[in-house]
Short mmCIF file of C-alpha atoms and ligand atoms in Angstrom, two decimals:
data_model
loop_
_atom_site.label_atom_id
_atom_site.label_comp_id
_atom_site.label_asym_id
_atom_site.label_seq_id
_atom_site.Cartn_x
_atom_site.Cartn_y
_atom_site.Cartn_z
CA MET W 188 -6.40 41.36 17.68
CA ILE W 189 -2.55 41.95 19.59
CA MET W 190 -2.72 45.35 20.47
CA LYS W 191 0.71 46.66 20.75
CA ASP W 192 3.17 49.17 21.26
CA GLY W 193 4.41 50.58 18.32
CA LEU W 194 5.07 49.17 14.89
CA GLU W 195 8.00 46.44 14.63
CA LEU W 196 10.30 47.45 12.06
CA LYS W 197 13.54 45.95 11.49
CA ASP W 198 15.66 49.03 9.79
CA VAL W 199 13.58 51.60 7.43
CA VAL W 200 11.33 50.57 5.85
CA LEU W 201 10.39 51.50 1.64
CA LEU W 202 7.77 53.28 1.27
CA GLY W 203 6.43 56.30 -0.51
CA ARG W 204 3.38 59.01 -0.16
CA THR W 205 2.04 61.13 -2.67
CA MET W 206 2.02 64.62 -3.12
CA ALA W 207 -1.31 65.02 -1.52
CA GLU W 208 -0.13 64.26 1.77
CA TYR W 209 3.17 65.61 1.92
CA ALA W 210 1.73 69.03 1.19
CA GLU W 211 -0.90 68.30 3.71
CA TYR W 212 2.20 67.38 6.47
CA PHE W 213 4.77 69.82 5.68
CA SER W 214 1.76 72.39 5.22
CA LEU W 215 3.08 73.45 1.47
CA ARG W 216 0.53 76.30 1.32
CA ASP W 217 3.15 77.97 3.26
CA PHE W 218 5.09 78.32 0.06
CA ASP W 219 4.81 79.70 -3.90
CA LEU W 220 6.38 76.25 -4.73
CA SER W 221 7.40 78.14 -8.15
CA ARG W 222 9.82 80.31 -6.68
CA GLU W 223 11.61 77.12 -4.42
CA ARG W 224 14.47 74.50 -5.47
CA VAL W 225 13.15 71.36 -3.18
CA LEU W 226 15.12 68.64 -1.53
CA ASP W 227 13.02 65.33 -0.93
CA MET W 228 15.90 63.81 1.27
CA GLY W 229 14.94 60.22 2.11
CA ALA W 230 12.35 60.23 -0.70
CA GLY W 231 11.88 56.07 -1.36
CA VAL W 232 9.39 55.40 -3.12
CA SER W 233 6.70 58.57 -3.47
CA SER W 234 5.81 60.24 -6.05
CA PHE W 235 5.92 63.67 -4.52
CA CYS W 236 9.19 64.72 -7.11
CA GLY W 237 7.37 63.47 -9.87
CA GLU W 238 4.63 65.11 -9.33
CA ALA W 239 5.50 68.16 -8.60
CA SER W 240 8.40 68.31 -11.19
CA ARG W 241 5.17 67.80 -14.00
CA SER W 242 3.50 71.16 -12.09
CA GLY W 243 6.70 72.94 -13.23
CA TYR W 244 8.18 72.55 -9.95
CA SER W 245 12.31 72.04 -9.37
CA VAL W 246 12.42 69.11 -7.38
CA VAL W 247 15.01 66.51 -6.08
CA ALA W 248 14.68 63.42 -4.71
CA ALA W 249 17.30 61.80 -3.05
CA ASP W 250 17.37 57.96 -1.25
CA PRO W 251 19.98 55.38 -0.74
CA VAL W 252 17.74 52.81 -2.97
CA TYR W 253 18.18 55.19 -5.87
CA GLY W 254 20.65 53.35 -8.28
CA LEU W 255 19.07 50.10 -7.71
CA SER W 256 16.58 48.29 -10.70
CA VAL W 257 13.26 48.91 -11.06
CA SER W 258 12.23 45.89 -10.03
CA GLU W 259 14.21 45.17 -7.34
CA ILE W 260 12.64 49.17 -5.62
CA ALA W 261 9.48 47.42 -6.73
CA ARG W 262 9.63 44.01 -4.66
CA LYS W 263 11.44 45.60 -1.67
CA CYS W 264 8.63 48.37 -1.56
CA GLU W 265 5.33 45.91 -2.02
CA THR W 266 6.98 43.37 0.88
CA ASP W 267 7.67 46.28 3.11
CA LEU W 268 4.38 47.71 2.39
CA GLN W 269 2.68 44.07 2.50
CA GLU W 270 4.30 44.14 6.88
CA VAL W 271 3.02 47.29 7.51
CA THR W 272 -0.68 46.68 6.77
CA ALA W 273 -0.16 43.71 8.04
CA GLN W 274 1.02 45.41 11.74
CA LEU W 275 -0.95 48.76 11.18
CA PRO W 276 -4.56 46.94 12.68
CA GLY W 277 -2.73 46.40 16.08
CA VAL W 278 -1.59 49.73 16.06
CA MET W 279 -4.51 51.55 15.39
CA HIS W 280 -5.21 52.74 18.68
CA LYS W 281 -1.91 55.03 18.42
CA TYR W 282 -2.66 57.42 16.06
CA THR W 283 -5.54 59.56 14.77
CA TRP W 284 -7.55 59.02 11.60
CA LYS W 285 -8.40 61.95 10.67
CA PHE W 286 -7.02 61.93 6.92
CA TYR W 287 -7.06 58.52 5.77
CA GLN W 288 -10.11 56.59 7.03
CA ASP W 289 -8.65 53.30 7.68
CA VAL W 290 -5.75 50.89 7.20
CA GLU W 291 -7.61 50.18 3.81
CA HIS W 292 -7.46 54.37 2.44
CA LEU W 293 -3.95 53.87 3.94
CA ARG W 294 -3.11 51.51 1.43
CA THR W 295 -4.26 53.08 -1.42
CA PHE W 296 -1.72 56.57 -1.35
CA ARG W 297 0.73 53.97 -1.06
CA GLU W 298 -0.03 52.54 -3.78
CA SER W 299 -0.65 55.38 -6.06
CA ALA W 300 2.47 56.88 -4.87
CA TYR W 301 4.67 53.84 -5.55
CA ARG W 302 3.17 53.01 -8.59
CA THR W 303 3.52 56.81 -9.84
CA PHE W 304 7.01 56.75 -8.75
CA LEU W 305 8.42 53.64 -10.55
CA PRO W 306 7.55 54.86 -13.93
CA ASP W 307 8.82 58.59 -13.29
CA TYR W 308 12.09 57.04 -11.65
CA THR W 309 12.88 54.89 -14.93
CA ASP W 310 11.76 58.04 -17.12
CA HIS W 311 13.23 61.06 -15.52
CA PRO W 312 16.71 59.42 -13.65
CA ASP W 313 18.31 62.62 -13.55
CA ARG W 314 15.10 63.83 -10.50
CA TYR W 315 16.79 60.61 -8.71
CA VAL W 316 20.25 60.84 -6.14
CA ARG W 317 21.32 58.09 -4.84
CA ALA W 318 22.46 59.93 -1.02
CA ALA W 319 22.38 58.75 2.51
CA LEU W 320 22.22 60.49 5.12
CA PRO W 321 24.52 62.25 6.80
CA THR W 322 26.55 63.19 4.22
CA THR W 323 25.06 63.94 0.72
CA PRO W 324 26.29 65.20 -2.97
CA PHE W 325 25.02 68.87 -2.83
CA GLY W 326 26.73 72.04 -2.89
CA ASP W 327 26.13 74.70 -0.11
CA ASP W 328 22.98 76.32 -0.40
CA GLU W 329 21.95 74.58 -3.44
CA PHE W 330 18.55 74.01 -2.39
CA THR W 331 16.06 76.29 -1.03
CA LEU W 332 13.52 74.33 0.89
CA SER W 333 14.37 71.26 2.15
CA LEU W 334 11.97 68.24 3.29
CA VAL W 335 13.11 64.67 5.19
CA SER W 336 9.59 62.63 5.61
CA TYR W 337 9.15 59.78 7.34
CA PHE W 338 12.73 58.94 8.38
CA LEU W 339 15.05 60.94 10.67
CA PHE W 340 13.62 60.84 14.36
CA LEU W 341 10.95 57.90 13.24
CA TYR W 342 13.89 55.34 14.07
CA GLU W 343 15.21 56.48 16.80
CA ASP W 344 15.97 53.39 18.15
CA GLN W 345 18.10 52.22 15.05
CA LEU W 346 19.83 55.70 14.52
CA ASP W 347 21.54 57.31 16.93
CA TYR W 348 21.89 60.71 18.38
CA GLU W 349 24.96 61.59 16.12
CA PHE W 350 23.56 60.75 13.54
CA HIS W 351 20.36 63.14 13.46
CA LYS W 352 22.54 66.15 14.40
CA ARG W 353 25.33 65.25 11.28
CA SER W 354 22.26 64.61 8.98
CA VAL W 355 19.80 67.93 10.21
CA LEU W 356 23.62 70.12 9.93
CA GLU W 357 24.25 68.57 6.58
CA LEU W 358 20.77 69.46 6.03
CA ALA W 359 21.30 72.89 6.71
CA ARG W 360 24.21 73.30 4.52
CA VAL W 361 22.19 72.77 1.60
CA THR W 362 19.66 74.62 2.22
CA ARG W 363 19.50 78.39 2.07
CA GLY W 364 15.73 78.25 3.20
CA GLU W 365 13.70 75.99 5.48
CA ILE W 366 14.17 72.58 6.40
CA ARG W 367 10.67 70.34 7.35
CA ILE W 368 11.07 67.17 8.95
CA TYR W 369 8.03 65.27 10.13
CA PRO W 370 6.98 63.43 11.62
CA MET W 371 8.44 63.87 14.88
CA SER W 372 7.58 60.99 16.48
CA ASN W 373 8.86 57.35 17.04
CA LEU W 374 7.95 53.92 15.53
CA LEU W 375 6.18 54.00 19.30
CA ALA W 376 3.82 57.18 18.14
CA GLU W 377 5.74 59.17 20.97
CA LYS W 378 7.78 62.68 20.65
CA SER W 379 11.20 61.43 19.37
CA TRP W 380 13.70 61.91 22.47
CA TRP W 381 16.26 63.90 20.00
CA VAL W 382 14.10 67.08 19.10
CA ARG W 383 14.30 68.83 22.62
CA LYS W 384 17.94 67.32 22.26
CA LEU W 385 18.87 69.50 19.06
CA MET W 386 16.84 72.04 20.01
CA THR W 387 19.00 72.75 22.54
CA ASP W 388 22.31 71.17 21.50
CA THR W 389 24.92 74.13 21.51
CA GLY W 390 27.01 72.51 17.80
CA CYS W 391 23.05 73.64 16.29
CA THR W 392 22.75 77.15 17.41
CA GLY W 393 23.58 78.50 14.60
CA LEU W 394 19.87 77.38 13.31
CA SER W 395 16.62 78.12 14.70
CA PHE W 396 14.04 76.03 14.81
CA GLU W 397 9.94 75.75 15.62
CA VAL W 398 8.12 72.71 16.45
CA ARG W 399 4.53 72.78 14.87
C1 LIG E 608 9.59 54.87 5.16
S1 LIG E 608 10.75 55.22 3.93
C2 LIG E 608 9.90 56.95 3.89
C3 LIG E 608 10.30 57.41 2.68
C4 LIG E 608 9.07 58.69 2.00
N1 LIG E 608 10.13 60.10 2.13
C5 LIG E 608 8.11 59.08 2.53
O1 LIG E 608 7.43 59.90 3.34
O2 LIG E 608 6.75 58.23 2.31
C6 LIG E 608 12.06 55.80 4.82
C7 LIG E 608 13.27 56.42 3.38
O3 LIG E 608 14.35 56.70 3.88
C8 LIG E 608 15.22 55.69 3.18
N2 LIG E 608 16.78 56.11 3.61
C9 LIG E 608 17.18 54.72 4.82
N3 LIG E 608 18.21 55.10 5.36
C10 LIG E 608 18.90 56.53 4.45
C11 LIG E 608 19.45 57.79 5.00
N4 LIG E 608 20.94 57.07 5.67
N5 LIG E 608 19.81 58.75 4.11
C12 LIG E 608 18.64 58.92 3.84
N6 LIG E 608 17.44 58.26 3.77
C13 LIG E 608 17.30 57.05 4.19
C14 LIG E 608 14.80 54.87 2.59
O4 LIG E 608 15.66 54.08 1.52
C15 LIG E 608 13.53 54.93 2.70
O5 LIG E 608 12.86 54.85 1.43
#
């Protein structure tokens, strides 16, 4: 087994997580979701939007891949899942394995997410909006809570600081409550440089930041 310092990804992968995973790392218990209008930005093939909508919550998912056909999305996410799970054994030492028992357990979550996502994307196209940060088609204060999972900070080697700053400011424009971003680490599983830079950027003084 060749041990590596981090995942080596040529571009942003198309994966998805479940509502149980979002609930855990975004601490969604802090919110009464029935009172929120939620944006899942960079949602990919996550089942959060579908699962939450079925529970009666108001959620919109946004991602640049929406607009592609179901088969194109399925093909890309299966290829990307294959690639990531092939690399994971070499970077196991970089992560704490408390939520997932092992790579196989993690894979079952990813598969469950995209298998739930695909029919929901077909049956409820209104829930899925094609959008790519750093701009979005949404109105000012349209959402009360915005979530960004495994996109910002993670790809700091591919997406520069200006991109991150413009994206956070855009999310602040469309959100009148909180924006939660997870993780704050890069592909080396180290805290992204952009976190502290954003928190001290005078262009972001209207925002209040908290690191948990
Ligand atoms: C690793 S996936 C994360 C998906 C999901 N949020 C999750 O946690 O499983 C990264 C997602 O970011 C999306 N993405 C790529 N460029 C983007 C952009 N400019 N703005 C928003 N999302 C983007 C990709 O299409 C992909 O679905």
